[in-house]
Structure formats: structure tokens, C-alpha cells
Short mmCIF file of C-alpha atoms in Angstrom, two decimals:
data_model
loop_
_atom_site.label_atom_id
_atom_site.label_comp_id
_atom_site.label_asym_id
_atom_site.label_seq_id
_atom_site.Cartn_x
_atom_site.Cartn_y
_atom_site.Cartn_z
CA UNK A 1 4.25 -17.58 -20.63
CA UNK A 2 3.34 -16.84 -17.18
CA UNK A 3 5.05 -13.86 -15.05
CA UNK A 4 6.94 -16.55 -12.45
CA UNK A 5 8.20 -18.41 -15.82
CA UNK A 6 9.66 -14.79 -17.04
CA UNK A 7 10.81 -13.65 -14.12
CA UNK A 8 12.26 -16.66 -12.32
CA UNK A 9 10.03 -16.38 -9.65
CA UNK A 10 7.82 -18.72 -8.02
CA UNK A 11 3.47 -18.11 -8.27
CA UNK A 12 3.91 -18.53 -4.53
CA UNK A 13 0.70 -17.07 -2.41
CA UNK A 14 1.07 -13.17 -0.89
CA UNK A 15 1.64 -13.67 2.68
CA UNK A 16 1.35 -11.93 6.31
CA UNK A 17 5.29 -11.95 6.06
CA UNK A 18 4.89 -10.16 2.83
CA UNK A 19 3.26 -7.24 4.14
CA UNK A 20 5.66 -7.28 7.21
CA UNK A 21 9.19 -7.20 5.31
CA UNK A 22 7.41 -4.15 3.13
CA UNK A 23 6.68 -2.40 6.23
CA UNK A 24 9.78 -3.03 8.11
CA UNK A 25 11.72 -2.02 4.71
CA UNK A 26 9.50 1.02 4.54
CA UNK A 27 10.20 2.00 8.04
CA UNK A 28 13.60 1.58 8.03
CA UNK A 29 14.48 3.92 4.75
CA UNK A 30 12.00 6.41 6.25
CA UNK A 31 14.10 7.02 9.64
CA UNK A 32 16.48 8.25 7.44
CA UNK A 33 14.18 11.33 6.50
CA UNK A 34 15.72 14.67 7.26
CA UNK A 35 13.27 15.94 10.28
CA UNK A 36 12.50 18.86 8.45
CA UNK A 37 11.92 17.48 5.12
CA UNK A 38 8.11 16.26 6.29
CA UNK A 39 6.56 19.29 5.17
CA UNK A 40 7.59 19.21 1.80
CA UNK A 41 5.06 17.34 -1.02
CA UNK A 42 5.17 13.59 -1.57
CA UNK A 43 6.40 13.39 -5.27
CA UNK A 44 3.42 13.26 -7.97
CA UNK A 45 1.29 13.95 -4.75
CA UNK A 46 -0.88 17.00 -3.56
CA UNK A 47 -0.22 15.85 0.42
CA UNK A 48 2.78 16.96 1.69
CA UNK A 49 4.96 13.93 3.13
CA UNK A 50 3.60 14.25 6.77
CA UNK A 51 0.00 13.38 5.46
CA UNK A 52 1.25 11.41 3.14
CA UNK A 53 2.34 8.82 5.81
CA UNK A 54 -0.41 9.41 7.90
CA UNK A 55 -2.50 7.85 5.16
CA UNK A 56 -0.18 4.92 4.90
CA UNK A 57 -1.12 4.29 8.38
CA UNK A 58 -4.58 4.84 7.28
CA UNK A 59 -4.85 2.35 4.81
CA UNK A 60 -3.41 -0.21 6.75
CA UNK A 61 -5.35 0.26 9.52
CA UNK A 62 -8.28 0.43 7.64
CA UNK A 63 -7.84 -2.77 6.24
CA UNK A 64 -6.87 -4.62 9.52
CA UNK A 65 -10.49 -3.13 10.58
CA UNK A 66 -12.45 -4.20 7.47
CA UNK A 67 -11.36 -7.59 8.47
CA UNK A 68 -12.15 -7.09 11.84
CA UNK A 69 -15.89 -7.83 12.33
CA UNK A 70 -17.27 -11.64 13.35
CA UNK A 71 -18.96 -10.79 9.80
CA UNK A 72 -17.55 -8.43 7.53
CA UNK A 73 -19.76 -6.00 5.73
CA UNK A 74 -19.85 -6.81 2.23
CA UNK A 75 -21.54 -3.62 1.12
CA UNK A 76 -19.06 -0.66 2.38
CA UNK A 77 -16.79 -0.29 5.20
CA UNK A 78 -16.54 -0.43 8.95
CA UNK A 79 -18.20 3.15 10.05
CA UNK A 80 -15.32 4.69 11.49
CA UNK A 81 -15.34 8.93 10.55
CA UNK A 82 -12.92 9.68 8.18
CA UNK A 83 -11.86 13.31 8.40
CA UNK A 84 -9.45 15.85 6.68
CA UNK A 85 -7.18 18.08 8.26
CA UNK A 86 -7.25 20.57 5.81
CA UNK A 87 -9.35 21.12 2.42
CA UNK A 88 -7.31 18.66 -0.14
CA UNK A 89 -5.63 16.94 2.78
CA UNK A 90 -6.46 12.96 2.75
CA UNK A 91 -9.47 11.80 4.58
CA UNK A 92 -7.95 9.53 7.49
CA UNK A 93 -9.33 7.78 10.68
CA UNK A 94 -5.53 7.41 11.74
CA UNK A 95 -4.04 10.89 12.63
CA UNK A 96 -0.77 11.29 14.22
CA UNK A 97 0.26 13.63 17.02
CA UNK A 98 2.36 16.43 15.70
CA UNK A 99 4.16 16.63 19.04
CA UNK A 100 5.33 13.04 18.28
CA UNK A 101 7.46 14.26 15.60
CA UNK A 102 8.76 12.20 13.03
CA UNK A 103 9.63 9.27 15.23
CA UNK A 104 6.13 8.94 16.51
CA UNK A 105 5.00 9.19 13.01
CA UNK A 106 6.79 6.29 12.10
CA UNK A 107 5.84 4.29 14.99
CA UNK A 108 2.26 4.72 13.93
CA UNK A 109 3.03 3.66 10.40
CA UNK A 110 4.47 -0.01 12.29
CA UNK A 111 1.32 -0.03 14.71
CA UNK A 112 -0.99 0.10 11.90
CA UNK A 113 0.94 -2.21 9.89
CA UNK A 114 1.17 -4.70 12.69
CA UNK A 115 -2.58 -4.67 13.07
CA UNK A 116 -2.68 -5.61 9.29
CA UNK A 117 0.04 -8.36 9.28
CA UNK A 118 -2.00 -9.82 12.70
CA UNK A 119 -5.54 -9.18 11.37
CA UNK A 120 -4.10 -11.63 7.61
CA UNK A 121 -2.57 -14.28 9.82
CA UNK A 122 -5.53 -15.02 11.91
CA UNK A 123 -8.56 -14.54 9.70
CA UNK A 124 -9.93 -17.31 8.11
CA UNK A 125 -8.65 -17.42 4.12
CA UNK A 126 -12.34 -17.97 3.16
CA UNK A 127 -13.07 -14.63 4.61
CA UNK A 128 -14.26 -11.62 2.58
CA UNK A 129 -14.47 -8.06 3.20
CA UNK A 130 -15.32 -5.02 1.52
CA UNK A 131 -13.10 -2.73 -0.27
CA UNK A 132 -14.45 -0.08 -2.81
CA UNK A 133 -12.41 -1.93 -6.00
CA UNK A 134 -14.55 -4.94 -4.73
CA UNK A 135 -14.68 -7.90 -2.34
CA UNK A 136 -11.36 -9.46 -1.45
CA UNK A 137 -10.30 -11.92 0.83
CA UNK A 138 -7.05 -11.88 3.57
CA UNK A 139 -4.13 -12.23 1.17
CA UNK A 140 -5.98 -9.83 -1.09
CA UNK A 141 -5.88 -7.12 1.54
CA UNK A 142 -2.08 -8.33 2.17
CA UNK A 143 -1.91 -7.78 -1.24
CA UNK A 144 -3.19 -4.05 -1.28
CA UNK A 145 -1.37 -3.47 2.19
CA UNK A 146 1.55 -4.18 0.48
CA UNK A 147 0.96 -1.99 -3.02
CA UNK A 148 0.00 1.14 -0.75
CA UNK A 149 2.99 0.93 1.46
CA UNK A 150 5.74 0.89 -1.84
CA UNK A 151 3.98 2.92 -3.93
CA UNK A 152 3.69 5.58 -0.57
CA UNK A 153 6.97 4.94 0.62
CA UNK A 154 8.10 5.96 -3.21
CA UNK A 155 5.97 9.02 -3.42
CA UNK A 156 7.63 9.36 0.43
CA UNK A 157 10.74 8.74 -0.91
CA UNK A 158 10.36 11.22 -3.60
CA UNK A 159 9.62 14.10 -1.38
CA UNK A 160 12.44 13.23 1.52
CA UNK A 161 14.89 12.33 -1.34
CA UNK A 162 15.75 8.51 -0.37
CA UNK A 163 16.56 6.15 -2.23
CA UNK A 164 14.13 3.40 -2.54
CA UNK A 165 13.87 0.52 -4.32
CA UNK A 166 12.08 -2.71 -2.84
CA UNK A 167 12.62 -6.62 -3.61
CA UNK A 168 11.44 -7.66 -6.93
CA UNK A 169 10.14 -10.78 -5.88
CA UNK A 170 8.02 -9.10 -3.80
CA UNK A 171 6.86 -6.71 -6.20
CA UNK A 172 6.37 -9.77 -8.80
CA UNK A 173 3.89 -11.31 -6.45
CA UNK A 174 1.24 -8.99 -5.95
CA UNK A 175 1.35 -7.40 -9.60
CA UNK A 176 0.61 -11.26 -9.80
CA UNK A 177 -2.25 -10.67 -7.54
CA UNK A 178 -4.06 -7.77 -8.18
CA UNK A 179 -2.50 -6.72 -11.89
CA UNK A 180 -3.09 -10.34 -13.68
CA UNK A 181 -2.98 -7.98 -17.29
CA UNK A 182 0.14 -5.75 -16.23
CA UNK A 183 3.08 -6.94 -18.90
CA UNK A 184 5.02 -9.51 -17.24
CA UNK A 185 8.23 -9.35 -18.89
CA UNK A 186 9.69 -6.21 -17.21
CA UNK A 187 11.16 -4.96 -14.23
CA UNK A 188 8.65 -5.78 -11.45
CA UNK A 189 9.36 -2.81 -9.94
CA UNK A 190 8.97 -0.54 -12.57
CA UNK A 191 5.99 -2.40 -14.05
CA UNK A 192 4.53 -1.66 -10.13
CA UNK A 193 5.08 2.04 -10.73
CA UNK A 194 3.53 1.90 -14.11
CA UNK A 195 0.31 -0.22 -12.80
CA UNK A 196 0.04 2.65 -10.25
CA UNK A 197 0.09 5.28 -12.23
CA UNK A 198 3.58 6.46 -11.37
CA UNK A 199 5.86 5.96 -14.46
CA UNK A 200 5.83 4.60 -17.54
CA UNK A 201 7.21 1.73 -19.58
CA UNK A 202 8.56 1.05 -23.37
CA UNK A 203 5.88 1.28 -25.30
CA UNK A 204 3.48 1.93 -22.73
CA UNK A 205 2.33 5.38 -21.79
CA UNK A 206 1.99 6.46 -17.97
CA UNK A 207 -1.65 6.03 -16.90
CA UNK A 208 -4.24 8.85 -15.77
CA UNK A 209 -6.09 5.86 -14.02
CA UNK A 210 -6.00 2.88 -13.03
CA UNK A 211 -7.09 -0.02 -10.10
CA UNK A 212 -6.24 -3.10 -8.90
CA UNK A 213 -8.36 -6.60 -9.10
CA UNK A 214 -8.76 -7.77 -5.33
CA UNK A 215 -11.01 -10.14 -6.61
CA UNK A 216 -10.55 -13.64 -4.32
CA UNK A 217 -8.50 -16.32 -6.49
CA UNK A 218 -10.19 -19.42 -4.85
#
């Protein structure tokens, strides 16, 4: 039985709207951060929340770019320098202005996810880009926009102590998308988690590693 048949929902497409309603949800719980709570670590994390955001931002904007080129390289990414802060610290383009505060770390996290959202609604769907799982196409990289920014805004979410939990239909689509083999008679959101290394489920043990399948669909 397929996952929409279990679930209830429909094996619709990932979309640019997709990506925006997990970014505007993601946003919106994270402005309810305590100011000072950015220095402490992002759940399961090493980064502390702070970084951890900045590499939301990041990732988004790093896909928006991959897509980016007349002719996307196929055989690594765009050559932007990706550095770290710190020893440990994530390796970003995207770094946020500490002066900004919290507020201006957040309005990087909707910039970058704008460029995303803009970058899938515009490009071709025949496209395809490079990413180091494999070549994907547009909704793919909505797809992966989308897994980094609940899975982040969890480990976020962890750290700030928020409560965060985002649509299961959503979640349902793109463990459709990238996680065709994840078990498909659970809690979307939980089976998310578990795909991601980030809980576990009956029966199932957490997993040390795992990745996602951005392979095109068409």
C-alpha cells in the first residue's frame, strides 16, 4: 500500500509553496526564542543555536545558487568559499551580523529562503543541479529545502525550548520524495525525525547515518 493510501494523503508533487509555509512556520516559532537562549547548543547538535540557523540560511541559499547558473554544474557546486567561524563550527557562505541580533538572524533565515522558494518557481522542472547525495532537479531541492529547515528548526527548537511540531501532510510529502523506503505507516513526523537520524521508531532503532534520494522522479 502506498504512503498517500496509509496516510490519507494525496502523492501530490513538493512545491515552491511547500518550502514557503515551512519557512514562514519556522520563522514564526523561532521569534519566540528567548534572546539569550542563542548561545546555547542546538539539541543532538555540536553548533550552538546561533550557527545552527546560520546554516539553515546556508543551505537554502546554497541551493537557490546551485540552481542559479544558465547551466548548472553537474559535477560539484557553485564556487562560492565556504568558511568556519570557529574549529567545529559549520562551514557557511551565509554569515549573519552579530550586531543584528536575533531579529536580523531571522530575517536572513526568510531572505535565503525566499531566494529558494523564487529560484523552484522559475527554473525549468527539467533542470538539474548538483548536490553531493546526487543530481536533483527543482522540486528535489524544494524537497531538501524543506527537510533542512524542520529538522533545523527541531534541533533549534530543542536548544531554545519551543515547541515544534510541523504539518503532517507536509512532512508525508517529501519523506515521499526523498525517503521512498522510510515505513509509511507512522507518524510522518516522527518517521521524518527517524529518517534524519533524530529519533527512533517501534521496532526501528535510531540511525548513526543516513541520506536522502534527490534523485529526479521524471
Amino acid at each position: 500500500m502506498s504512503r498517500s493510501a496509509k496516510t490519507g494523503f494525496s502523492p501530490s508533487s513538493v512545491t515552491a509553496d511547500d518550502l514557503d509555509l515551512a519557512v514562514r512556520l519556522a520563522v514564526t516559532v523561532l521569534r519566540e526564542a528567548p534572546p539569550d537562549g542563542w548561545d546555547g547548543t542546538a539539541g543532538s547538535l555540536e553548533w550552538d543555536c546561533w550557527e545552527t540557523a546560520e546554516h539553515l540560511s546556508d543551505d537554502l541559499f546554497s541551493y537557490a545558487a546551485q540552481l542559479g547558473p544558465r547551466t548548472p554544474p553537474l559535477d560539484g557546486e557553485v564556487p562560492f568559499v565556504w568558511a568556519r567561524r570557529r574549529p567545529g563550527g559549520p562551514a557557511n557562505v551565509v554569515h549573519v551580523n552579530r550586531e543584528a541580533g536575533p531579529a536580523g538572524l531571522l530575517q536572513v533565515l526568510e531572505a535565503s529562503g525566499a531566494l529558494l522558494v523564487a529560484m523552484v518557481r522559475t527554473t525549468p522542472a527539467q533542470t538539474r543541479a548538483h548536490h553531493v547525495f546526487g543530481i536533483s532537479d527543482p522540486e528535489g531541492f524544494a524537497a531538501m529545502g524543506i527537510v533542512e529547515t524542520l529538522v533545523h528548526t527541531y534541533d533549534l527548537a530543542q536548544g531554545l525550548r519551543l515547541a515544534w511540531r510541523p504539518p503532517a501532510d507536509l512532512c508525508a510529502r517529501v519523506l515521499t520524495r526523498l525517503f521512498p523506503d522510510a515505513p509509511d505507516s507512522m507518524d510522518p513526523w516522527r518517521t521524518l525525525l527517524w529518517a534524519t537520524g533524530r529519533g527512533e521508531l517501534p521496532g526501528r532503532p535510531r540511525l548513526t547515518t543516513w541520506r536522502w534520494d534527490g534523485t529526479p522522479r521524471t
